[in-house]
Coordinates of C-alpha atoms and ligand atoms in Angstrom, one line a residue:
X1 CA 54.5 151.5 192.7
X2 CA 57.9 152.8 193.1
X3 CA 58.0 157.0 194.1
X4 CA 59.5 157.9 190.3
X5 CA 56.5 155.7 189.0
X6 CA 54.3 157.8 191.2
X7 CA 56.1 161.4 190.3
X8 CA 55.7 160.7 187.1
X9 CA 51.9 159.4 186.6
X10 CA 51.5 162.8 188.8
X11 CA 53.3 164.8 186.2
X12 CA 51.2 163.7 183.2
X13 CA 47.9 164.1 185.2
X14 CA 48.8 167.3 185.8
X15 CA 49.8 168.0 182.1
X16 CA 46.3 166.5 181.2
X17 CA 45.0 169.1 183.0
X18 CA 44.6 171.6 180.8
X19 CA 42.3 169.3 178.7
X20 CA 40.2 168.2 181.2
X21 CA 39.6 172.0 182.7
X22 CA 38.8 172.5 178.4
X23 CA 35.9 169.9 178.9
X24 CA 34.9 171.3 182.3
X25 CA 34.5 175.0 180.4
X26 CA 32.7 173.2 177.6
X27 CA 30.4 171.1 179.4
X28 CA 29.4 173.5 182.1
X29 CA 26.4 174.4 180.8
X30 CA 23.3 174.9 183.0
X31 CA 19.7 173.5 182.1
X32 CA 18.0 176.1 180.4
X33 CA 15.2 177.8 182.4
X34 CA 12.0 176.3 182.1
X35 CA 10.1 178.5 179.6
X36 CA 7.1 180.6 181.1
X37 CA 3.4 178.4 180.3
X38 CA 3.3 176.1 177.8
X39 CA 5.5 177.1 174.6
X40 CA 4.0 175.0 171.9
X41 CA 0.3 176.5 172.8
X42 CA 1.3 180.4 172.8
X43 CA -0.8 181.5 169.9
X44 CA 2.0 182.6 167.9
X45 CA 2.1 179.0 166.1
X46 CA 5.6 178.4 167.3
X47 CA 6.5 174.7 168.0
X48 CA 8.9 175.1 169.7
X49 CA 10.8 177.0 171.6
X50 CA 14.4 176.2 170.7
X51 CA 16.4 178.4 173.3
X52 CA 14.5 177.1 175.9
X53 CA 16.7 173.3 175.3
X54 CA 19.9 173.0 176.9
X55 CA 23.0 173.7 174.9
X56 CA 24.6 170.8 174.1
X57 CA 27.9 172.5 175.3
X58 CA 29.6 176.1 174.8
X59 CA 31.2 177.3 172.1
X60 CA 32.0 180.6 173.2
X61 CA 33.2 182.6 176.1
X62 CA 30.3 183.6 177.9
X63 CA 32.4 187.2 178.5
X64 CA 33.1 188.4 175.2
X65 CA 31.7 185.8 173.0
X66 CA 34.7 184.8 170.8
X67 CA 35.2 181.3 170.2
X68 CA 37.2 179.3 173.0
X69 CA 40.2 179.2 171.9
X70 CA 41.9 175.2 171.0
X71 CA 38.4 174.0 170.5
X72 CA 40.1 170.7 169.0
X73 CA 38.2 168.1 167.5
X74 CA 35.1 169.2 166.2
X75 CA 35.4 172.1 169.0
X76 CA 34.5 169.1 171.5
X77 CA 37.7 169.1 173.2
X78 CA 40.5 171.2 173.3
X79 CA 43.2 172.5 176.3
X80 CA 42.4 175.7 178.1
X81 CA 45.2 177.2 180.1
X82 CA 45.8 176.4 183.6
X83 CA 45.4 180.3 184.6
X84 CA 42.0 179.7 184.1
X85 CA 41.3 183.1 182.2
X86 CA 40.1 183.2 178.5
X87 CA 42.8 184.5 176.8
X88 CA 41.1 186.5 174.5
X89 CA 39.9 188.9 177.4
X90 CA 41.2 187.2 180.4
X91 CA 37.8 187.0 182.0
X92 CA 37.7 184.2 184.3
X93 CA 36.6 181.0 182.8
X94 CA 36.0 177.7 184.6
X95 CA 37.2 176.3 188.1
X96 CA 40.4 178.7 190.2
X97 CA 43.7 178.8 188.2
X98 CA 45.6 175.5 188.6
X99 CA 42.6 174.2 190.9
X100 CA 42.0 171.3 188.3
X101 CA 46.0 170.3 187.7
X102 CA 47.0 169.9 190.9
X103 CA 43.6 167.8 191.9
X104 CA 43.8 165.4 188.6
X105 CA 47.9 165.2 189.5
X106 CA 47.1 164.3 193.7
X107 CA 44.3 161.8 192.9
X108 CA 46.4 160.3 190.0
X109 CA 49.2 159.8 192.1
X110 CA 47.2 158.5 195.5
X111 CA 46.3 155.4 192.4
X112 CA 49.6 154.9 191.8
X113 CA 51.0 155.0 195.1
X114 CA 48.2 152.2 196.1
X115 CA 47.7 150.1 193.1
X116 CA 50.4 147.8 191.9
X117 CA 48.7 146.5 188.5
X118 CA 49.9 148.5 185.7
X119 CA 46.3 147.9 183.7
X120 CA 44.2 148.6 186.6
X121 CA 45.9 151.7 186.8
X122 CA 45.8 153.2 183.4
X123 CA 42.1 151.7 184.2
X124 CA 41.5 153.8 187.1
X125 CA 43.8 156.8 186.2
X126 CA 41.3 157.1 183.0
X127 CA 38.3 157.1 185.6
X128 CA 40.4 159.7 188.1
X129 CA 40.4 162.2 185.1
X130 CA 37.0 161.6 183.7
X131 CA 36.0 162.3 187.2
X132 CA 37.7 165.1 188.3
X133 CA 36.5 166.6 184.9
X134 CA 32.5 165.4 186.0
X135 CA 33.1 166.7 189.4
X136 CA 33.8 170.0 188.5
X137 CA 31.6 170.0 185.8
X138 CA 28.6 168.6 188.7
X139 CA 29.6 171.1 191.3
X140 CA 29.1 174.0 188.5
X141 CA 25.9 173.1 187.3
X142 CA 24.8 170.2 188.9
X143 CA 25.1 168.2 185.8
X144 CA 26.6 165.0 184.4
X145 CA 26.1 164.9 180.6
X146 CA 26.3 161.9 178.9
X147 CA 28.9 163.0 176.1
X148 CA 31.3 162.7 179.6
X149 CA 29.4 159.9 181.7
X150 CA 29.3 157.5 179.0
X151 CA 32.2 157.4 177.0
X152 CA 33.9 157.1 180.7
X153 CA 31.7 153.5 181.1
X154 CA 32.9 152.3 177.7
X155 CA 36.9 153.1 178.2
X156 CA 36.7 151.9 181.4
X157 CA 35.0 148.6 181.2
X158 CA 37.6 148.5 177.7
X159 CA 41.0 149.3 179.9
X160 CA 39.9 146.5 182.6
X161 CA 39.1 144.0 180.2
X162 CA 42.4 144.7 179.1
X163 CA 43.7 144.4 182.6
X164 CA 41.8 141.4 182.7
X165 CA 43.2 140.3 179.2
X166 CA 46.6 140.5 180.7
X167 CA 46.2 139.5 184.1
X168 CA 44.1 135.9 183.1
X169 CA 41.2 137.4 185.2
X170 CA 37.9 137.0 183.0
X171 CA 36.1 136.4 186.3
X172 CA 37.1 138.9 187.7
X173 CA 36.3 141.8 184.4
X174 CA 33.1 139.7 184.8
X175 CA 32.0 140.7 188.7
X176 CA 33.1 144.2 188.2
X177 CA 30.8 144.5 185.2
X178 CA 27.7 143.4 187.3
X179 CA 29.0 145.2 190.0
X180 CA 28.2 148.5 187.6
X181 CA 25.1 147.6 186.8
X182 CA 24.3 146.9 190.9
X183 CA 25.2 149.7 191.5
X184 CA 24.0 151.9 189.1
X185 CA 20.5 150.2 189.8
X186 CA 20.6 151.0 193.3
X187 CA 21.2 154.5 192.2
X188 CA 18.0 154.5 190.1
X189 CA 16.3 152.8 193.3
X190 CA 17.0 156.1 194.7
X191 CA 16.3 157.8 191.7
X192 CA 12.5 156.6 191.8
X193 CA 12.0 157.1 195.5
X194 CA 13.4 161.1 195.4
X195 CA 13.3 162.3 191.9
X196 CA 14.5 165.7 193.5
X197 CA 17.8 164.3 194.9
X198 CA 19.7 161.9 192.5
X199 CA 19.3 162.2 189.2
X200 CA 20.0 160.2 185.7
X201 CA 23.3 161.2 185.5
X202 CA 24.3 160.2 188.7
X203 CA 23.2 156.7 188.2
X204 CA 24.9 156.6 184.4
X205 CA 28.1 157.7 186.6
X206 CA 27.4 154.6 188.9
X207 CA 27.7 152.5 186.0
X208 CA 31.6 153.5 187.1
X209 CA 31.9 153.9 189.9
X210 CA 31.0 150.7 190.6
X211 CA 32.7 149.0 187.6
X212 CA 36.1 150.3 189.4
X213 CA 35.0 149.3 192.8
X214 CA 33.6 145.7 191.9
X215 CA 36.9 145.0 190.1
X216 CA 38.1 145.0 193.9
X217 CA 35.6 143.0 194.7
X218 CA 32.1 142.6 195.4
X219 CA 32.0 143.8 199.5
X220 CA 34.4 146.8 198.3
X221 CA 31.1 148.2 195.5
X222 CA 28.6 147.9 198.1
X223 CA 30.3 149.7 201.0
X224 CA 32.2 152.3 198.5
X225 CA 28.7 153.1 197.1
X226 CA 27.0 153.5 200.6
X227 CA 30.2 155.1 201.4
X228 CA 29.3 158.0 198.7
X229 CA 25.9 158.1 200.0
X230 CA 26.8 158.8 203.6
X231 CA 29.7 161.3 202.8
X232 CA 27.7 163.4 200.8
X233 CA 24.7 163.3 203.4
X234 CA 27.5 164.3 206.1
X235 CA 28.4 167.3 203.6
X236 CA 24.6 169.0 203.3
X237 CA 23.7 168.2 207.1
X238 CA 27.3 170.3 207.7
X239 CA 26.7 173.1 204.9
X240 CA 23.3 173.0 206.2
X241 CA 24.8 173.8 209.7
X242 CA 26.8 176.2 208.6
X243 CA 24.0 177.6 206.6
X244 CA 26.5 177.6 203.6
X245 CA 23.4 176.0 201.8
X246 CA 19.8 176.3 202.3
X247 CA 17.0 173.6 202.9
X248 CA 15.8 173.6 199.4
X249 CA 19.5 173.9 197.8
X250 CA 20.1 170.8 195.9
X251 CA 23.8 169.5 196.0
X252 CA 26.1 167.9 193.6
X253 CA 25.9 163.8 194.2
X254 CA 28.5 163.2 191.5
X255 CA 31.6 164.5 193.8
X256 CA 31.0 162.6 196.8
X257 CA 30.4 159.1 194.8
X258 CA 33.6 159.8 193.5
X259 CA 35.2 160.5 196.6
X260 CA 33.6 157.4 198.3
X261 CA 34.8 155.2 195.3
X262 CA 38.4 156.9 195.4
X263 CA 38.3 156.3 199.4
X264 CA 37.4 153.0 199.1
X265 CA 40.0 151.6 196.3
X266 CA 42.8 153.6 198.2
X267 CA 41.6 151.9 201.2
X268 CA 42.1 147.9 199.8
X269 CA 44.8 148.8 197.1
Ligands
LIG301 ZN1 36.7 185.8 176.6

């Protein structure tokens, strides 16, 4: 793509920004701790203990527990400022100011710099912010919640058909589709064999991931998902190294998938 076609798909990632880091805040919301014993046999006759669920997301500012401000549709979704600080008290909420802008704003312009197809890249541009917004959201709290895993799938397997629709490529919408589920089922391979390392959400995100690799073909999903595998291996043998983590510390998979899916599309344009 042409360098103002690139400047400019920067400029509205980076004006998205402020939506994604919205979801980020929202979404960010640990498991809840495992209640002590066995709730439902207490003695007290409670059923169950409802604060012991995870919260769906978070309505409020965890410092002074006002409501985030632009909650948007049906307080879902709604931009939080770039400075990263709730505005009500300017406590700091969510990832390092501008952190999020400037990463959705380099990925989305590394697409557009390296893909040519205008559909593909709405296609993948819409994955690139999904995922920046999961990444963060994974590297906070080691989730991927299906309000953001899913609803990725389904716009992105809608925005390549569309691709598809335009570029008389049913075939190809076709491969990338069971490229997905590949994928994704080699993820819950992984899944079986070491329930403490992956978990479901990483293998709903493969659903993705390899969707957007297998639409560059069927070599490019198997070696982007290893690819993800072996980056994020590299990472914890490092920050084990470094003893930035420990031995039991569980790291984010979500990231480096991303990162070896980004790598690999960049790689074959
Ligand atoms: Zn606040």
């Amino acid at each position: 793509m042409p360098v103002s076609v690139i400047a400019i798909v920067a400029l509205l990632a980076a004006v998205i920004g402020p939506l994604l880091r919205g979801l980020i805040v929202r979404y960010s919301v640990p498991y809840a701790d495992a209640p002590d014993g066995d709730v439902s046999n207490d003695g007290d006759g409670s059923r169950e203990d409802v604060s012991a669920r995870p919260p769906a997301w978070r309505r409020e500012c965890p410092a002074c527990c006002q409501a985030l401000p632009g909650a948007g549709w049906r307080g879902v979704a709604g931009p939080l400022a770039p400075t990263g600080r709730c505005p009500r008290c300017t406590a700091r909420l969510g990832p390092a100011p501008w952190v999020v802008e400037i990463v959705a704003a380099v990925v989305c312009g590394l697409l557009a710099w390296r893909i040519t197809e205008p559909w593909t890249l709405v296609a993948l541009c819409w994955l690139a912010l999904a995922g920046v917004t999961m990444a963060f959201v994974d590297v906070a709290v080691h989730r991927l919640p299906d309000p953001l895993t899913l609803p990725t799938y389904l716009g992105l397997l809608m925005l390549l058909g569309v691709a598809a629709l335009v570029g008389g490529e049913a075939g190809r919408w076709g491969a990338a589709f069971l490229a997905g589920l590949g994928v994704a089922a080699f993820y819950f391979v992984l899944v079986l064999i070491s329930p403490a390392g992956m978990g479901l959400g990483d293998v709903k995100l493969g659903l993705s991931t390899g969707t957007a690799l297998g639409w560059a073909g069927w070599t490019v999903a198997v070696y982007g998902a290893a690819f993800g595998i072996l980056i994020g291996g590299l990472a914890s043998l490092v920050l084990l190294a470094t003893r930035r983590v420990g031995r039991k510390d569980e790291l984010p998979h979500g990231p480096f998938m991303l990162i070896g899916a980004l790598v690999m599309v960049l790689a074959v344009g």
